[in-house]
Tab-separated table of C-alpha atoms in Angstrom:
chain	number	residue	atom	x	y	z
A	1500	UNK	CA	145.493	154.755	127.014
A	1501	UNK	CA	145.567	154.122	123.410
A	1502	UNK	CA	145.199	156.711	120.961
A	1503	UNK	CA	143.191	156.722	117.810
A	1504	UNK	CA	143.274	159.713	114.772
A	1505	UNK	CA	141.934	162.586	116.136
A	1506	UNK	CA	142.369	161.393	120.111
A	1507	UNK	CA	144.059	165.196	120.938
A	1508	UNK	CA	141.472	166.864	118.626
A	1509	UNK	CA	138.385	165.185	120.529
A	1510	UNK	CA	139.969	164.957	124.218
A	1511	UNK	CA	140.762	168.495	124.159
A	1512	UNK	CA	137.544	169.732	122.510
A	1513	UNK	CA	135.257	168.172	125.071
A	1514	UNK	CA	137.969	169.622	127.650
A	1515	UNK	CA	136.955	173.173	126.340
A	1516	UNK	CA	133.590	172.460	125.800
A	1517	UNK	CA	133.148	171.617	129.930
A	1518	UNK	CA	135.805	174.578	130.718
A	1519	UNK	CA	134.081	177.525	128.754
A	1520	UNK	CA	130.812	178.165	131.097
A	1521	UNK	CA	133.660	178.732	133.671
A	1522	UNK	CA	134.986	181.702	131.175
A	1523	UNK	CA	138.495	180.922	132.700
A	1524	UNK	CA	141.097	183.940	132.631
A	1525	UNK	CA	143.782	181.570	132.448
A	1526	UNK	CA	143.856	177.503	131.840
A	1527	UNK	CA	146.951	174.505	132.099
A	1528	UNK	CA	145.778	171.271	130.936
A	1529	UNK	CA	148.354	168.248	131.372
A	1530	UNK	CA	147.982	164.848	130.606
A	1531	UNK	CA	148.142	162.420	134.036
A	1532	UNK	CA	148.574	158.863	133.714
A	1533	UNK	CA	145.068	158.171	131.150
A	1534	UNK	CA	143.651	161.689	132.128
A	1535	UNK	CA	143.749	164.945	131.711
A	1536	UNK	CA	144.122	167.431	134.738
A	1537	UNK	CA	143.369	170.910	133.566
A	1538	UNK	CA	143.844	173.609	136.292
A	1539	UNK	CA	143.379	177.623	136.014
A	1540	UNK	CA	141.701	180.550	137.031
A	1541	UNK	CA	137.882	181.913	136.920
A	1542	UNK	CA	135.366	184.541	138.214
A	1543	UNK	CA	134.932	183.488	141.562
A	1544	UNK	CA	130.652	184.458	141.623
A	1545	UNK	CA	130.694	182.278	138.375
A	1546	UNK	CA	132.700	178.861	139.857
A	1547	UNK	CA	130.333	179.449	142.802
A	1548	UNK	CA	127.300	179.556	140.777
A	1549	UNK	CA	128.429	176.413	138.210
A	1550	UNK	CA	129.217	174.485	141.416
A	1551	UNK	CA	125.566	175.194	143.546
A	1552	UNK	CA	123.122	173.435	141.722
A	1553	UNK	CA	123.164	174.054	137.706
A	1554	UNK	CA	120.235	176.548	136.352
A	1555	UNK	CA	119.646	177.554	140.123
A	1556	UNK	CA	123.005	178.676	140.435
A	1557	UNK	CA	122.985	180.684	136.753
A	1558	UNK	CA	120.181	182.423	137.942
A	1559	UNK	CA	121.608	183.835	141.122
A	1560	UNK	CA	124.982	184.770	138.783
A	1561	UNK	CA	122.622	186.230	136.456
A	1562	UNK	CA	120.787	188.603	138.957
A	1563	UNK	CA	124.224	189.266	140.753
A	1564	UNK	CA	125.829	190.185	137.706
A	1565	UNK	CA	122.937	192.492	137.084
A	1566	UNK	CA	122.733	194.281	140.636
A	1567	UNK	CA	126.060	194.172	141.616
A	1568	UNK	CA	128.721	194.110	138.982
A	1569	UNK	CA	131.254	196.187	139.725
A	1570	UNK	CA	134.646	195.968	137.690
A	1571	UNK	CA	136.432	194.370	140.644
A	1572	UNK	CA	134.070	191.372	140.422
A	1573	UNK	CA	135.351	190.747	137.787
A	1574	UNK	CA	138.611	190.512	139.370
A	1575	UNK	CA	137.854	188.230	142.351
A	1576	UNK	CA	139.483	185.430	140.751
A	1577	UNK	CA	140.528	182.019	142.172
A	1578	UNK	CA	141.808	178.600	141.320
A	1579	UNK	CA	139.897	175.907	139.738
A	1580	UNK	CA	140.805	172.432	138.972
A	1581	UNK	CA	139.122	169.093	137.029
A	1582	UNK	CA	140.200	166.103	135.822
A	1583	UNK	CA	139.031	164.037	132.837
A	1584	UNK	CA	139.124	160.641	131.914
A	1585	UNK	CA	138.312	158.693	128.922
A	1586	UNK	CA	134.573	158.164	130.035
A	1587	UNK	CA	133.988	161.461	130.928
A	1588	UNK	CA	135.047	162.908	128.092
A	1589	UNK	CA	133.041	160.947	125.825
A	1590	UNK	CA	130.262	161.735	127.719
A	1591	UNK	CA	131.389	165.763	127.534
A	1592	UNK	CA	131.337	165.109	123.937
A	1593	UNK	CA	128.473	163.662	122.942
A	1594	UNK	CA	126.613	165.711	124.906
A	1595	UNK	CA	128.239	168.586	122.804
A	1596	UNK	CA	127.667	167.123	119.316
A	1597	UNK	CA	123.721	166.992	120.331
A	1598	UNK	CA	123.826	170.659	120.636
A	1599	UNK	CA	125.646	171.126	117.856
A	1600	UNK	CA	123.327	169.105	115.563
A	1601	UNK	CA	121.017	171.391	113.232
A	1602	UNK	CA	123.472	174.773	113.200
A	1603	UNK	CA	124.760	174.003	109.423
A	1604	UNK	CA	127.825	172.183	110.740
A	1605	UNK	CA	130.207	174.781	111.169
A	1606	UNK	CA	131.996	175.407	114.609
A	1607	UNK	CA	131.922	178.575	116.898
A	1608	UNK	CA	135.624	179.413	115.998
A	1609	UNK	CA	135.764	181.090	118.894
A	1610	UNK	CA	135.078	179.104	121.830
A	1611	UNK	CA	137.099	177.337	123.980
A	1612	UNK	CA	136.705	173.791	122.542
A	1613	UNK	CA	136.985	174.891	119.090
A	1614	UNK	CA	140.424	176.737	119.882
A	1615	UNK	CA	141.511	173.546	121.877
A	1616	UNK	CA	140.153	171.319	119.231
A	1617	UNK	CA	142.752	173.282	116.781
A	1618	UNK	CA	145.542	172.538	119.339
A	1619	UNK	CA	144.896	169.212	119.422
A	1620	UNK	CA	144.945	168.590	115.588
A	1621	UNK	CA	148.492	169.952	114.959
A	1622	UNK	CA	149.141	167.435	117.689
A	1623	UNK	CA	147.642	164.763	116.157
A	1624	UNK	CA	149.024	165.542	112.739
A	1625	UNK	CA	152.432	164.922	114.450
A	1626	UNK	CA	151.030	161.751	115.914
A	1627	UNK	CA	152.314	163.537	118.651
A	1628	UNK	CA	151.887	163.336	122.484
A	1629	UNK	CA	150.742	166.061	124.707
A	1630	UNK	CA	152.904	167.364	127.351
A	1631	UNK	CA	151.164	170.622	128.904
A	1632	UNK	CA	148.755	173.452	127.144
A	1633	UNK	CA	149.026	177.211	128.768
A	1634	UNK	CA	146.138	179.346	127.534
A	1635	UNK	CA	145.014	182.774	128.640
A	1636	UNK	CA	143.150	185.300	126.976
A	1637	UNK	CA	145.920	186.756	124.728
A	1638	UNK	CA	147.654	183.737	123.705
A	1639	UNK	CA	148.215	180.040	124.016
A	1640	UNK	CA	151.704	177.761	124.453
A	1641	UNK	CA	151.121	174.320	123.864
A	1642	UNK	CA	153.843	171.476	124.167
A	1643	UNK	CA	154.305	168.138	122.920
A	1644	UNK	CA	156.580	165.503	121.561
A	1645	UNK	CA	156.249	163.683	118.114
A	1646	UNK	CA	156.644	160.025	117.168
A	1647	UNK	CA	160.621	160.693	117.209
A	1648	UNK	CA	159.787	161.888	121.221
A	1649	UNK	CA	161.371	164.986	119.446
A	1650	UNK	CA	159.790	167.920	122.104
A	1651	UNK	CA	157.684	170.978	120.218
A	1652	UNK	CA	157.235	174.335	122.449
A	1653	UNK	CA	154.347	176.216	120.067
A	1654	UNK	CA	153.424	180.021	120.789
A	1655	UNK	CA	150.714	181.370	119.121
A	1656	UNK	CA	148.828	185.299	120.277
A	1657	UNK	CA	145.283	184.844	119.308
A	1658	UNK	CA	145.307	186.195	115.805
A	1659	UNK	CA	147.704	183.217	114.751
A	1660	UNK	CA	145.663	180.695	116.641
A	1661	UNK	CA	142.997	182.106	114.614
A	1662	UNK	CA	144.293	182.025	111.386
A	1663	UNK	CA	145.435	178.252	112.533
A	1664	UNK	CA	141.402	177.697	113.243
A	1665	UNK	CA	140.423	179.518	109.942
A	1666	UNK	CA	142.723	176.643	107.782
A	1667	UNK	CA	141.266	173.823	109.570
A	1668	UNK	CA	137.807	175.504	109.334
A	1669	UNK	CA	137.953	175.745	105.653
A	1670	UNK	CA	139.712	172.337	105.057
A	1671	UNK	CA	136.636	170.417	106.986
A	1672	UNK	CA	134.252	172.952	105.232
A	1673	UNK	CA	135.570	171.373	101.693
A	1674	UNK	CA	136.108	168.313	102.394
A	1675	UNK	CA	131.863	168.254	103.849
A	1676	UNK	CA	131.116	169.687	100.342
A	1677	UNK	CA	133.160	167.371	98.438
A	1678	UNK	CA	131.377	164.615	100.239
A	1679	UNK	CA	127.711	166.441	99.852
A	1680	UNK	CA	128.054	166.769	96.245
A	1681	UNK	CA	130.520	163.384	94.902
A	1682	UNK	CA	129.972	163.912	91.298
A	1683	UNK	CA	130.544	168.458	91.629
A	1684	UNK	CA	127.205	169.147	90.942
């Protein structure tokens, strides 16, 4: 697959975007052949509900989770895995920048696909190439190789990816004002 600017930033968003109603506990995407294969662990009441019929499904999570929870539902996880390829994640994300049109532009710094998104642009400011992503809830490790096929191992806890997010947050946020307003007023 050819890349373009931005490939890893996109890809990996829409990745998150489709992974985060799952609310994984832990997540390994990997690139395979033109796709991506991302593989992890989730609630298993919520996989069950995602997987039987959309809202109908929700619904029966939502009235579990209000009858029954019990801290070791929360613990009944098991394994998960999807794979995405270049149509599907378009599709992923322009399904995601509908919903995202009319909130004033700015991303939810703290989803899934935003804090994949960020992963992806330090990749793609190496015009680098992905070789695996490790997240779980306290921190992420993220490998690739750059244009010199030099190989990168990046650990970040979740207050560095954070501050990571927060840069690139306030970069695009300037950059959308300097375009907004060409002459500074």
């Amino acid at each position: 697959m050819e890349q373009f600017p931005g490939y890893y930033a996109r890809a990996l968003r829409a990745i998150g975007q489709d992974l985060s109603d799952l609310l994984p506990e832990s997540v390994t995407i990997e690139p395979e052949g033109d796709d991506f294969i991302a593989r992890g662990m989730c609630n298993r009441t919520r996989l069950e509900a995602l997987e039987s019929s959309g809202w109908a499904g929700l619904r029966r999570l939502g009235a579990k989770l209000l009858n029954h929870h019990t801290p070791e539902a929360d613990l009944d996880l098991v394994p998960f895995s999807r794979s995405y390829n270049a149509e599907s994640i378009d599709e992923i994300y322009k399904r995601g920048n509908q919903c995202r049109v009319g909130d004033g532009g700015m991303p939810e710094i703290y989803s899934l696909g935003e804090r994949l998104r960020t992963i992806g642009k330090v990749i793609d400011s190496h015009l680098g190439r992905l070789v695996k992503i490790y997240k779980d809830l306290h921190h992420v490790v993220f490998e690739y190789c750059d244009t010199d096929i030099t190989p990168h191992k990046v650990e970040l806890d979740n207050t560095e990816l954070y501050r990571l997010q927060s840069g690139y947050t306030t970069e695009r946020s300037d950059i959308e004002t300097a375009a907004a307003n060409p002459d500074g007023v």
